Coordinates of C-alpha atoms in Angstrom, one line a residue:
X11 CA -11.2 25.9 18.3
X12 CA -11.4 29.1 20.2
X13 CA -9.6 31.7 19.9
X14 CA -10.0 33.4 22.7
X15 CA -9.5 29.9 24.6
X16 CA -5.4 30.2 23.1
X17 CA -2.4 32.1 24.5
X18 CA -1.3 34.4 21.7
X19 CA 1.0 35.6 23.8
X20 CA 2.8 33.2 24.9
X21 CA 2.7 31.4 21.2
X22 CA 4.2 34.4 19.4
X23 CA 6.6 34.8 22.1
X24 CA 8.5 31.4 22.0
X25 CA 8.0 31.5 18.4
X26 CA 10.1 35.3 18.4
X27 CA 12.3 33.7 20.8
X28 CA 13.3 31.3 19.1
X29 CA 13.7 33.1 15.6
X30 CA 16.2 32.3 13.5
X31 CA 16.0 34.6 10.2
X32 CA 17.1 32.4 6.8
X33 CA 20.2 32.8 5.0
X34 CA 18.6 34.4 2.3
X35 CA 15.8 36.3 4.5
X36 CA 15.2 39.2 2.9
X37 CA 13.1 40.6 6.3
X38 CA 14.1 44.1 6.8
X39 CA 15.9 45.2 10.2
X40 CA 14.1 47.5 13.0
X41 CA 16.2 49.1 15.3
X42 CA 15.9 49.7 19.1
X43 CA 17.9 51.8 21.6
X44 CA 20.8 50.7 18.9
X45 CA 20.6 48.3 18.9
X46 CA 19.2 46.0 15.8
X47 CA 16.2 43.1 15.4
X48 CA 15.1 41.1 13.4
X49 CA 12.0 40.5 14.0
X50 CA 8.6 38.8 12.8
X51 CA 6.0 40.4 14.7
X52 CA 4.6 43.6 15.7
X53 CA 3.4 45.5 18.3
X54 CA -0.3 44.3 18.0
X55 CA -3.2 46.0 17.5
X56 CA -5.0 48.3 20.0
X57 CA -9.2 47.4 20.3
X58 CA -9.8 51.0 18.5
X59 CA -7.6 49.9 15.2
X60 CA -9.3 46.4 15.0
X61 CA -12.7 47.8 15.6
X62 CA -11.9 50.5 12.6
X63 CA -11.5 47.6 10.3
X64 CA -14.2 45.3 10.9
X65 CA -16.3 48.3 10.0
X66 CA -14.1 49.5 7.2
X67 CA -14.9 45.6 6.5
X68 CA -18.6 45.6 7.2
X69 CA -17.7 42.2 9.1
X70 CA -16.3 41.6 12.5
X71 CA -13.1 39.2 12.1
X72 CA -13.4 35.7 13.3
X73 CA -11.6 35.0 17.2
X74 CA -8.2 33.7 16.6
X75 CA -7.4 36.1 13.5
X76 CA -8.9 39.1 15.6
X77 CA -7.0 37.9 18.9
X78 CA -3.3 37.3 16.6
X79 CA -4.0 41.2 15.7
X80 CA -3.9 42.1 19.3
X81 CA -1.1 40.2 19.9
X82 CA 1.1 41.0 17.5
X83 CA -0.7 43.3 13.7
X84 CA 0.9 41.5 11.4
X85 CA 3.4 39.1 11.0
X86 CA 6.6 37.4 8.4
X87 CA 5.8 34.6 7.3
X88 CA 9.3 33.8 6.4
X89 CA 8.1 31.0 3.7
X90 CA 10.9 29.9 1.2
X91 CA 8.1 30.6 -1.9
X92 CA 4.5 31.6 -0.6
X93 CA 2.7 34.1 1.6
X94 CA 6.1 36.2 2.8
X95 CA 3.9 39.1 4.8
X96 CA 0.7 39.5 6.4
X97 CA -0.9 42.5 7.4
X98 CA -1.6 44.0 10.0
X99 CA -5.3 45.4 10.5
X100 CA -4.6 48.4 8.4
X101 CA -3.7 46.1 5.2
X102 CA -6.1 43.5 5.0
X103 CA -8.8 44.2 2.8
X104 CA -11.4 41.8 0.9
X105 CA -10.1 39.9 -2.5
X106 CA -12.7 40.7 -5.4
X107 CA -11.2 37.8 -7.3
X108 CA -9.5 39.7 -9.3
X109 CA -7.8 36.6 -11.2
X110 CA -11.5 35.3 -12.5
X111 CA -10.9 32.8 -10.7
X112 CA -15.0 31.4 -10.1
X113 CA -15.8 31.0 -13.5
X114 CA -12.6 28.8 -13.5
X115 CA -13.3 26.2 -10.6
X116 CA -17.9 26.6 -11.3
X117 CA -16.7 25.6 -14.9
X118 CA -15.5 22.4 -13.3
X119 CA -17.9 21.6 -11.2
X120 CA -19.9 19.4 -12.9
X121 CA -23.6 18.3 -12.3
X122 CA -22.8 16.5 -8.5
X123 CA -20.4 18.8 -7.4
X124 CA -19.7 18.2 -3.7
X125 CA -20.3 21.1 -0.9
X126 CA -16.6 21.2 -0.4
X127 CA -16.2 22.1 -3.4
X128 CA -19.2 25.1 -4.0
X129 CA -18.2 26.0 -1.3
X130 CA -14.2 26.8 -2.7
X131 CA -16.2 28.0 -5.9
X132 CA -17.2 31.0 -4.4
X133 CA -14.0 31.2 -2.0
X134 CA -13.0 34.0 -4.4
X135 CA -15.3 36.6 -3.9
X136 CA -15.9 36.7 -0.4
X137 CA -12.2 36.1 0.5
X138 CA -10.9 38.5 3.6
X139 CA -6.6 39.3 1.3
X140 CA -4.2 39.0 5.0
X141 CA -0.7 38.9 2.6
X142 CA 1.2 41.9 1.8
X143 CA 4.0 40.5 0.3
X144 CA 4.1 37.7 -1.2
X145 CA 4.8 35.3 -4.7
X146 CA 2.4 35.1 -6.3
X147 CA 0.6 33.4 -3.2
X148 CA -2.3 34.2 -1.0
X149 CA -3.3 34.1 1.8
X150 CA -7.3 34.5 1.7
X151 CA -9.6 33.9 4.9
X152 CA -13.2 32.5 3.4
X153 CA -16.8 33.9 5.9
X154 CA -18.4 31.5 3.8
X155 CA -16.3 28.6 4.7
X156 CA -17.3 28.8 9.2
X157 CA -17.2 26.5 11.9
X158 CA -18.8 25.6 15.1
X159 CA -16.7 28.4 16.4
X160 CA -17.4 30.9 14.0
X161 CA -13.5 30.2 12.8
X162 CA -13.1 31.1 9.1
X163 CA -10.5 28.7 7.5
X164 CA -7.5 29.7 5.9
X165 CA -7.5 29.1 2.4
X166 CA -3.6 29.0 0.8
X167 CA -3.6 30.0 -3.2
X168 CA 0.0 29.7 -4.6
X169 CA -0.4 30.8 -8.9
X170 CA 2.0 29.9 -10.4
X171 CA 2.1 26.1 -8.9
X172 CA -1.2 25.1 -10.8
X173 CA -2.1 23.6 -7.0
X174 CA -5.6 23.6 -5.4
X175 CA -5.8 26.1 -2.9
X176 CA -5.1 24.6 0.7
X177 CA -6.7 24.4 3.3
X178 CA -6.2 25.1 6.9
X179 CA -9.8 25.6 9.0
X180 CA -9.0 28.3 11.0
X181 CA -5.9 31.0 11.4
X182 CA -5.0 29.1 14.8
X183 CA -4.1 25.9 12.4
X184 CA -2.4 28.4 9.6
X185 CA 0.0 29.8 12.2
X186 CA 0.3 26.6 13.8
X187 CA 1.1 25.4 10.4
X188 CA 4.1 28.2 9.9
X189 CA 4.8 27.1 12.9
X190 CA 6.0 24.2 12.5
X191 CA 7.3 24.6 9.0
X192 CA 9.4 27.8 10.7
X193 CA 10.7 24.7 12.9
X194 CA 11.1 21.9 10.1
X195 CA 13.0 25.4 7.1
X196 CA 16.4 25.4 10.1
X197 CA 16.2 21.7 11.9
X198 CA 19.9 21.0 10.0
X199 CA 21.0 23.2 11.6
X200 CA 22.5 21.7 15.0
X201 CA 23.1 25.7 16.0
X202 CA 18.9 25.5 15.6
X203 CA 18.9 24.0 19.9
X204 CA 15.6 26.1 22.1
X205 CA 12.9 24.9 24.4
X206 CA 10.5 23.4 21.6
X207 CA 13.1 20.8 19.7
X208 CA 14.9 19.6 23.3
X209 CA 11.1 18.4 24.2
X210 CA 10.4 17.3 20.2
X211 CA 13.8 15.1 20.3
X212 CA 12.8 14.1 23.7
X213 CA 9.6 13.7 21.9
X214 CA 10.9 10.4 19.1
X215 CA 12.8 9.3 22.0
X216 CA 9.7 8.2 23.9
X217 CA 8.5 7.3 21.0
X218 CA 11.4 4.9 19.6
X219 CA 10.5 3.0 23.3
X220 CA 7.3 2.5 23.2
X221 CA 7.0 1.3 19.3
X222 CA 9.5 -1.4 21.1
X223 CA 7.5 -2.2 23.0
X224 CA 4.6 -2.3 21.0
X225 CA 2.0 0.4 22.1
X226 CA 3.2 1.6 18.4
X227 CA -0.4 3.2 18.8
X228 CA 1.0 5.8 21.6
X229 CA 4.0 6.7 19.3
X230 CA 2.9 7.6 16.5
X231 CA 0.9 11.1 17.7
X232 CA 4.3 12.1 19.1
X233 CA 7.0 10.4 16.4
X234 CA 3.9 13.1 14.1
X235 CA 4.3 15.5 15.7
X236 CA 7.8 15.5 15.3
X237 CA 8.7 15.1 12.2
X238 CA 6.4 18.1 11.2
X239 CA 9.1 19.6 14.1
X240 CA 11.9 18.5 11.0
X241 CA 13.8 16.5 14.0
X242 CA 16.4 14.4 12.8
X243 CA 15.7 10.1 13.3
X244 CA 11.8 11.6 14.1
X245 CA 10.7 10.8 10.2
X246 CA 12.7 7.3 10.0
X247 CA 10.8 6.1 13.2
X248 CA 7.4 7.4 11.8
X249 CA 8.2 6.4 8.4
X250 CA 8.6 2.1 9.8
X251 CA 5.1 2.4 11.5
X252 CA 3.3 4.0 8.8
X253 CA 5.3 1.1 6.1
X254 CA 4.0 -2.3 8.6
X255 CA 0.2 -0.4 8.3
X256 CA 0.2 -0.4 4.8
X257 CA 3.1 -2.7 3.2
X258 CA 2.5 -1.9 -0.6
X259 CA 3.2 1.6 0.3
X260 CA 7.2 2.5 0.8
X261 CA 8.1 5.7 2.1
X262 CA 10.8 6.4 1.1
X263 CA 14.2 6.8 4.4
X264 CA 16.8 9.3 2.8
X265 CA 19.9 8.7 3.0
X266 CA 19.7 6.5 6.5
X267 CA 19.2 3.9 3.5
X268 CA 23.0 4.2 3.1
X269 CA 24.4 3.2 6.7
X270 CA 26.1 0.5 7.1
X271 CA 24.0 -0.5 9.5
X272 CA 21.0 -0.3 8.0
X273 CA 21.3 -0.8 4.5
X274 CA 21.0 -4.1 5.1
X275 CA 17.1 -3.7 6.1
X276 CA 16.6 -0.8 4.1
X277 CA 17.9 -1.2 0.9
X278 CA 16.1 -4.0 -1.1
X279 CA 11.9 -2.1 0.7
X280 CA 13.7 1.2 -1.6
X281 CA 14.3 -1.4 -4.7
X282 CA 11.6 -3.5 -4.2
X283 CA 9.5 0.7 -4.5
X284 CA 11.1 1.4 -7.9
X285 CA 11.1 -2.6 -9.5
X286 CA 6.9 -2.4 -8.6
X287 CA 6.1 1.6 -8.5
X288 CA 6.2 3.4 -11.9
X289 CA 8.1 4.8 -13.8
X290 CA 10.7 7.4 -13.9
X291 CA 11.7 10.6 -15.1
X292 CA 15.4 9.0 -16.0
X293 CA 14.5 5.7 -17.0
X294 CA 15.8 2.7 -15.0
X295 CA 18.9 4.6 -14.0
X296 CA 17.2 7.1 -12.3
X297 CA 16.7 5.2 -8.8
X298 CA 20.9 4.5 -8.8
X299 CA 21.5 7.7 -9.8
X300 CA 19.6 8.8 -6.3
X301 CA 20.8 6.3 -3.9
X302 CA 24.4 7.1 -5.4
X303 CA 23.7 10.5 -4.7
X304 CA 22.0 9.4 -0.6
X305 CA 25.4 7.1 0.2
X306 CA 25.1 4.1 -1.7
X307 CA 27.5 2.7 -4.3
X308 CA 26.4 2.5 -6.9
X309 CA 27.1 -1.6 -7.7
X310 CA 25.7 -2.3 -4.3
X311 CA 22.8 -0.8 -5.2
X312 CA 22.6 -2.5 -8.9
X313 CA 23.7 -6.1 -7.4
X314 CA 20.5 -5.3 -4.2
X315 CA 17.8 -3.5 -6.9
X316 CA 18.7 -6.9 -9.9
X317 CA 18.0 -9.7 -6.7
X318 CA 14.8 -8.0 -5.9
X319 CA 13.6 -7.6 -8.9
X320 CA 14.2 -10.9 -10.1
X321 CA 12.8 -12.6 -7.3
X322 CA 15.8 -14.2 -5.9
X323 CA 16.6 -11.6 -2.3
X324 CA 16.2 -13.8 0.6
X325 CA 16.1 -12.0 3.4
X326 CA 18.5 -13.7 6.0
X327 CA 19.2 -12.0 9.4
X328 CA 21.5 -13.4 11.5
X329 CA 20.2 -15.4 15.4
X330 CA 16.8 -16.8 16.3
X331 CA 15.3 -14.2 14.7
X332 CA 17.2 -15.4 11.5
X333 CA 15.7 -19.1 12.0
X334 CA 12.6 -18.6 12.5
X335 CA 12.5 -16.6 9.3
X336 CA 14.1 -19.1 7.4
X337 CA 11.4 -21.8 8.3
X338 CA 8.7 -19.2 7.6
X339 CA 10.1 -18.8 3.6
X340 CA 10.0 -22.7 3.7
X341 CA 6.5 -23.1 5.0
X342 CA 5.1 -19.5 3.0
X343 CA 7.6 -21.3 -0.2
X344 CA 4.3 -23.8 -0.4
X345 CA 2.1 -21.8 0.1
X346 CA 1.9 -22.3 3.6
X347 CA 0.6 -18.7 4.7
X348 CA -1.0 -19.4 8.1
X349 CA 1.9 -21.7 9.4
X350 CA 5.1 -19.1 7.9
X351 CA 3.3 -16.7 10.1
X352 CA 2.9 -18.0 12.4
X353 CA 6.0 -18.3 13.0
X354 CA 6.9 -15.6 12.0
X355 CA 4.9 -14.3 15.2
X356 CA 6.2 -16.3 17.9
X357 CA 9.7 -15.3 17.0
X358 CA 9.1 -11.4 16.6
X359 CA 9.7 -11.2 21.0
X360 CA 13.8 -12.4 19.7
X361 CA 13.7 -9.7 16.7
X362 CA 16.9 -7.5 17.0
X363 CA 17.4 -3.8 16.2
X364 CA 20.7 -3.6 15.0
X365 CA 21.2 0.1 15.3
X366 CA 18.5 2.7 17.6
X367 CA 16.7 3.8 14.2
X368 CA 15.3 0.5 13.7
X369 CA 11.8 -0.3 15.7
X370 CA 10.8 -3.2 13.4
X371 CA 12.0 -5.6 10.9
X372 CA 11.4 -3.6 7.5
X373 CA 13.2 -6.1 5.2
X374 CA 11.0 -7.9 5.6
X375 CA 8.8 -6.7 3.3
X376 CA 11.2 -7.0 0.6
X377 CA 11.7 -10.5 0.6
X378 CA 9.7 -11.8 -2.4
X379 CA 7.9 -15.1 -0.7
X380 CA 8.0 -13.1 3.2
X381 CA 6.5 -9.6 2.2
X382 CA 3.3 -10.3 0.7
X383 CA 2.3 -12.1 4.1
X384 CA 2.2 -9.1 5.9
X385 CA -1.6 -7.5 5.5
X386 CA -1.9 -5.0 7.0
X387 CA -3.8 -6.8 10.1
X388 CA -0.8 -8.4 10.5
X389 CA 1.7 -5.5 10.1
X390 CA -0.6 -4.4 13.3
X391 CA 0.1 -7.0 14.9
X392 CA 3.4 -6.9 14.3
X393 CA 3.3 -3.7 15.7
X394 CA 1.6 -4.1 18.6
X395 CA 4.0 -7.2 19.8
X396 CA 6.9 -6.3 22.0
X397 CA 10.4 -6.8 20.7
X398 CA 14.0 -6.0 21.0
X399 CA 14.5 -6.9 24.4
X400 CA 10.9 -5.9 25.8
X401 CA 8.6 -7.5 27.6
X402 CA 4.6 -7.1 27.2
X403 CA 1.4 -9.0 26.4
X404 CA 1.3 -10.0 23.1
X405 CA -2.1 -8.6 21.0
X406 CA -4.4 -10.8 20.1
X407 CA -3.5 -12.8 17.0
X408 CA -5.1 -12.0 13.5
X409 CA -7.0 -14.7 12.0
X410 CA -5.8 -17.2 9.8
X411 CA -6.2 -16.1 5.9
X412 CA -7.1 -18.9 4.6
X413 CA -10.2 -20.9 4.9
X414 CA -10.2 -25.1 5.0
X415 CA -11.3 -27.2 2.1
X416 CA -11.7 -25.8 -1.9
X417 CA -15.5 -24.9 -1.4
X418 CA -14.2 -20.7 -1.4
X419 CA -12.6 -22.0 -5.5
X420 CA -16.8 -20.9 -5.1
X421 CA -16.9 -17.3 -4.3
X422 CA -17.6 -14.7 -6.5
X423 CA -14.7 -12.5 -5.8
X424 CA -12.5 -13.8 -3.4
X425 CA -9.5 -12.0 -2.5
X426 CA -10.2 -9.2 -4.2
X427 CA -9.8 -12.2 -7.5
X428 CA -12.3 -14.9 -9.2
X429 CA -11.5 -17.6 -10.4
X430 CA -13.5 -18.3 -12.9
X431 CA -12.2 -21.1 -14.6
X432 CA -10.2 -23.3 -12.9
X433 CA -8.1 -27.9 -13.0
X434 CA -5.3 -28.6 -10.2
X435 CA -3.4 -31.7 -10.3
X436 CA -3.2 -32.9 -6.7
X437 CA -0.5 -35.9 -5.9
X438 CA -0.7 -37.6 -2.3
X439 CA 2.6 -36.7 -0.2
X440 CA 5.6 -35.8 -3.0
X441 CA 7.8 -33.4 -2.6
X442 CA 6.3 -30.0 -4.7
X443 CA 9.8 -30.4 -6.8
X444 CA 8.4 -33.4 -8.9
X445 CA 5.6 -32.1 -10.2
X446 CA 7.5 -30.4 -13.4
X447 CA 8.9 -33.4 -14.4
X448 CA 5.8 -35.9 -13.6
X449 CA 3.6 -33.4 -15.7
X450 CA 5.7 -30.7 -17.0
X451 CA 6.3 -29.9 -20.8
X452 CA 9.4 -30.7 -21.8
X453 CA 12.8 -29.3 -19.6
X454 CA 9.9 -27.5 -17.6
X455 CA 11.7 -26.4 -14.1
X456 CA 10.0 -24.5 -10.9
X457 CA 10.4 -20.3 -12.1
X458 CA 11.4 -17.9 -9.5
X459 CA 8.5 -17.1 -7.1
X460 CA 6.0 -14.3 -9.1
X461 CA 2.4 -12.8 -7.8
X462 CA -0.4 -15.7 -8.7
X463 CA -2.1 -12.3 -10.0
X464 CA 0.3 -11.5 -12.4
X465 CA 1.2 -14.8 -13.6
X466 CA -0.2 -15.8 -16.5
X467 CA -0.9 -12.8 -18.2
X468 CA 2.6 -12.2 -18.6
X469 CA 3.6 -16.0 -20.1
X470 CA 4.1 -15.8 -23.5
X471 CA 0.6 -17.7 -24.9
X472 CA 1.7 -21.5 -26.1
X473 CA 0.6 -21.3 -29.3
X474 CA 3.5 -18.1 -29.6
X475 CA 6.4 -20.3 -28.6
X476 CA 8.2 -22.6 -31.5
X477 CA 7.2 -25.8 -31.5
X478 CA 3.2 -26.1 -29.7
X479 CA 0.6 -26.9 -31.9
X480 CA -2.8 -24.9 -32.7
X481 CA -4.0 -27.9 -30.6
X482 CA -2.7 -28.2 -27.4
X483 CA -3.6 -26.4 -24.2
X484 CA -0.4 -26.2 -21.8
X485 CA -1.5 -24.5 -18.7
X486 CA 0.2 -22.3 -16.3
X487 CA 0.1 -23.8 -12.9
X488 CA 1.3 -22.1 -9.5
X489 CA 2.4 -25.0 -7.6
X490 CA 3.0 -25.1 -3.5
X491 CA 1.8 -27.6 -0.2
X492 CA -1.3 -28.3 1.3
X493 CA -1.6 -28.3 5.1
X494 CA -2.8 -32.4 4.7
X495 CA 0.4 -32.5 2.3
X496 CA -0.2 -32.8 -1.0
X497 CA 1.9 -31.4 -3.6
X498 CA -0.7 -29.0 -6.0
X499 CA -0.2 -27.3 -9.3
X500 CA -3.2 -25.3 -9.7
X501 CA -3.9 -22.8 -12.8
X502 CA -6.8 -20.0 -12.4
X503 CA -6.8 -19.6 -15.6
X504 CA -8.7 -22.9 -17.3
X505 CA -10.6 -20.8 -20.1
X506 CA -10.4 -24.7 -22.8
X507 CA -13.3 -27.0 -23.2
X508 CA -13.3 -30.3 -21.5
X509 CA -13.6 -32.0 -25.2
X510 CA -13.5 -35.3 -25.8
X511 CA -9.8 -35.3 -26.4
X512 CA -9.2 -33.2 -22.8
X513 CA -6.1 -36.0 -21.0
X514 CA -6.2 -36.4 -17.5
X515 CA -2.5 -36.0 -16.0
X516 CA -3.8 -37.6 -13.1
X517 CA -2.0 -41.3 -14.3
X518 CA 1.1 -39.6 -15.0
X519 CA 1.4 -37.2 -11.8
X520 CA 0.6 -41.0 -9.9
X521 CA 3.7 -42.2 -10.5
X522 CA 4.4 -42.9 -6.8
X523 CA 1.4 -42.7 -4.9
X524 CA -2.2 -40.7 -5.2
X525 CA -2.7 -38.2 -7.7
X526 CA -6.4 -36.6 -8.1
X527 CA -7.4 -33.5 -11.0
X528 CA -10.3 -31.8 -11.1
X529 CA -11.4 -29.1 -13.4
X530 CA -14.4 -26.7 -13.6
X531 CA -14.5 -24.7 -17.4
X532 CA -15.3 -21.1 -17.3
X533 CA -18.7 -20.0 -16.6
X534 CA -20.5 -19.1 -20.2
X535 CA -20.8 -15.2 -20.1
X536 CA -24.3 -15.6 -21.2
X537 CA -27.4 -16.4 -18.8
X538 CA -28.3 -19.2 -21.8
X539 CA -25.7 -20.6 -22.3
X540 CA -24.5 -23.8 -22.1
X541 CA -23.4 -25.0 -18.2
X542 CA -19.7 -25.4 -17.1
X543 CA -18.5 -28.3 -17.5
X544 CA -17.1 -29.7 -14.2
X545 CA -14.1 -33.1 -14.2
X546 CA -12.5 -35.5 -12.0
X547 CA -10.1 -37.7 -12.3
X548 CA -8.4 -40.1 -9.1
X549 CA -5.1 -42.6 -10.2
X550 CA -2.6 -44.4 -7.8
X551 CA 0.7 -46.2 -9.3
X552 CA -0.2 -45.3 -13.0
X553 CA -3.2 -46.8 -12.8
X554 CA -6.9 -44.7 -13.5
X555 CA -9.0 -45.3 -10.3
X556 CA -12.6 -44.0 -11.4
X557 CA -13.8 -40.8 -13.4
X558 CA -16.4 -38.2 -14.4
X559 CA -17.5 -35.5 -16.5
X560 CA -21.2 -33.4 -15.6
X561 CA -22.0 -31.0 -18.1
X562 CA -25.8 -29.8 -17.5
X563 CA -27.8 -33.0 -16.8
X564 CA -25.5 -34.8 -18.6
X565 CA -22.7 -37.3 -17.0
X566 CA -20.2 -39.9 -17.8
X567 CA -18.2 -41.3 -15.6
X568 CA -15.9 -44.4 -15.1
X569 CA -14.5 -47.2 -12.9
X570 CA -16.0 -46.9 -9.2
X571 CA -17.0 -43.8 -8.0
X572 CA -16.6 -43.4 -4.0
X573 CA -20.6 -42.5 -2.2
X574 CA -19.3 -39.7 -1.4
X575 CA -18.3 -38.4 -4.3
X576 CA -21.0 -39.6 -7.8
X577 CA -21.9 -36.7 -9.1
X578 CA -25.5 -38.1 -10.2
X579 CA -25.9 -37.5 -5.8
X580 CA -24.0 -34.4 -6.6
X581 CA -25.0 -33.0 -9.3
X582 CA -29.2 -32.6 -9.2
X583 CA -30.5 -31.7 -12.2
X584 CA -33.0 -29.1 -10.2
X585 CA -30.3 -27.1 -8.3
X586 CA -29.1 -24.0 -9.5
X587 CA -25.3 -25.3 -11.0
X588 CA -23.6 -23.6 -8.2
X589 CA -24.6 -25.2 -4.8
X590 CA -24.0 -28.4 -6.7
X591 CA -19.9 -27.0 -7.6
X592 CA -20.0 -26.0 -3.6
X593 CA -21.4 -29.5 -2.5
X594 CA -18.3 -31.1 -4.7
X595 CA -16.2 -29.3 -3.2
X596 CA -17.2 -29.6 0.4
X597 CA -17.4 -33.8 -0.8
X598 CA -13.8 -33.6 -1.9
X599 CA -12.4 -32.1 1.4
X600 CA -14.3 -35.0 3.4
X601 CA -13.3 -37.9 1.7
X602 CA -9.3 -37.0 0.1
X603 CA -9.0 -34.7 2.5
X604 CA -8.0 -32.3 -0.3
X605 CA -7.6 -28.2 0.0
X606 CA -6.0 -25.2 -2.0
X607 CA -4.6 -22.2 -0.1
X608 CA -6.5 -19.4 -0.5
X609 CA -4.5 -16.1 0.1
X610 CA -1.0 -18.0 -2.0
X611 CA -3.3 -18.0 -4.7
X612 CA -4.0 -15.4 -4.9
X613 CA -2.9 -12.5 -3.2
X614 CA 1.0 -14.7 -3.2
X615 CA 3.9 -15.3 -4.8
X616 CA 4.8 -19.1 -5.6
X617 CA 6.7 -20.9 -8.3
X618 CA 5.8 -21.2 -12.0
X619 CA 6.0 -24.4 -14.6
X620 CA 4.8 -25.2 -17.7
X621 CA 2.8 -28.5 -18.3
X622 CA 2.6 -31.3 -20.8
X623 CA -1.6 -30.4 -23.1
X624 CA -4.8 -31.6 -20.7
X625 CA -5.8 -32.3 -25.3
X626 CA -4.5 -34.8 -27.1
X627 CA -3.7 -34.3 -30.6
X628 CA -6.9 -34.6 -33.0
X629 CA -6.8 -37.9 -34.6
X630 CA -7.0 -38.8 -38.2
X631 CA -10.5 -37.3 -39.1
X632 CA -10.6 -34.9 -36.1
X633 CA -10.8 -31.7 -37.0
X634 CA -10.6 -28.8 -34.4
X635 CA -10.7 -25.1 -34.6
X636 CA -8.7 -22.2 -32.8
X637 CA -9.6 -18.7 -32.4
X638 CA -7.3 -15.9 -31.8
X639 CA -8.6 -12.3 -29.9
X640 CA -6.4 -9.1 -30.8
X641 CA -7.1 -6.3 -28.1
X642 CA -6.3 -3.5 -29.3
X643 CA -5.8 -0.3 -27.3
X644 CA -7.8 3.4 -27.2

């Protein structure tokens, strides 16, 4: 970024032409022929003055700063807090680290510091100080941080903030940032209209059209630049694109959240951010006060937050898009995430914006069932799809997220979660809502969809509940339906032993059809420990058909086991345990048509319920032991 290639005369002339001091600015005015002017710049320094400054400093100034001085010998930056005035050629001087910052930064370098940290620690003693008026702040040019064009990096250090200095790659980059801030500080003034504001507003209009055409990558830089100038509408549109690219972030939508046109879409998204975010000063009431300050009725905000927190919120738009949302929710509710996404993808062209400041179905992200479907890849696919009445080519569909079958259960790290021990009940052709009645504890009902990754940790431990015996092994299971039509109840935290008191729920689950139970104990923590146990049992119409349990080289079996599932063939002693498990899982898919939805079980939300105990009561003369582990946080 060379200063010689940049037209400082035009840039600073435009800035001075647009100049409107802030109401609280104490900038001095000057008179010329009886007329009072309030301008940020001064006449430029001549070459002799610049050369004299360089001789005094013993260094040639960086190109963009040198070119700036030739046009304006100083500048009023007009920050609300920070640097106020940049001096001219006669004012600049070496900083000299008067506050002893070098030693402070060197102490924090550590044993293997980054190059940029070492550079910053040395900056204080070698930097050139530019400001002549500030609020405990410094504008420092660093001759030890030079780019290929000979530009020195500029650091702004605000001593009262406790923050690291902010780095700009050159003096020009700093001045361009200050120009954008100058505009942003005045963006709410309706009288502040000039060629720059009109050009940026035109960029916002262009970006909106590009966004709904699916050309979001072209819209992003236009909106990002307009946002840096503080132009109205730019942040709301930019944040929608960013949110679908990063679905787990919520950038905030300001007062737009209270607009009746957009409130049904935006308020639940803001509430989701509050419910899932970190604690904020002011406790639970902080968010409500913030929404009320933006213009949202308190009762409305409370109701929406309560629905989002309880998992009862439903994104329910109108028209054909709304009908597709309802259909997709029916598929996603039971774990068929890929089918649900295909429905939404096909209907996206029919989405209609409720007003000009919405360019994507943001409300989808707050739906407890559909929101988790929007991965960054799917978010970009959504943004690349023409919508709101626009025509254009559809993007290449992203691949489905659920692999077929069950082999993925043996992966060591599946979608950021590994299932060590697991157990599952499948019931062929059954409604998943019937499973609590078949294998649930007394009074069991399906709960609202919850995050499968946290459901286990949030649920009360079985032995802590009144009426539950210490020997019982009740499981909190996630419920859904496979692509092949089997209802399933899955527990990915199965740590209990498949002991002689194990009772398979296959018979109870099979009263109206075939049921399959698969269990695998958690793997031993030490390499020399005993082998994990694997169990399969199948029943139909309330009658056990066949079953087997494998532990190491020992196999117990009952009934007529199909050859394809013969444990003696699949669990060969000479093979690694994981390889045998993978063969068995593949055979269960091929022979019985069993599968599980990986995405829903690792990153989605499914209904849950608690099963009956998977172990029977000890008989007379049988003993048992229970262990309780308590972890104390330091």
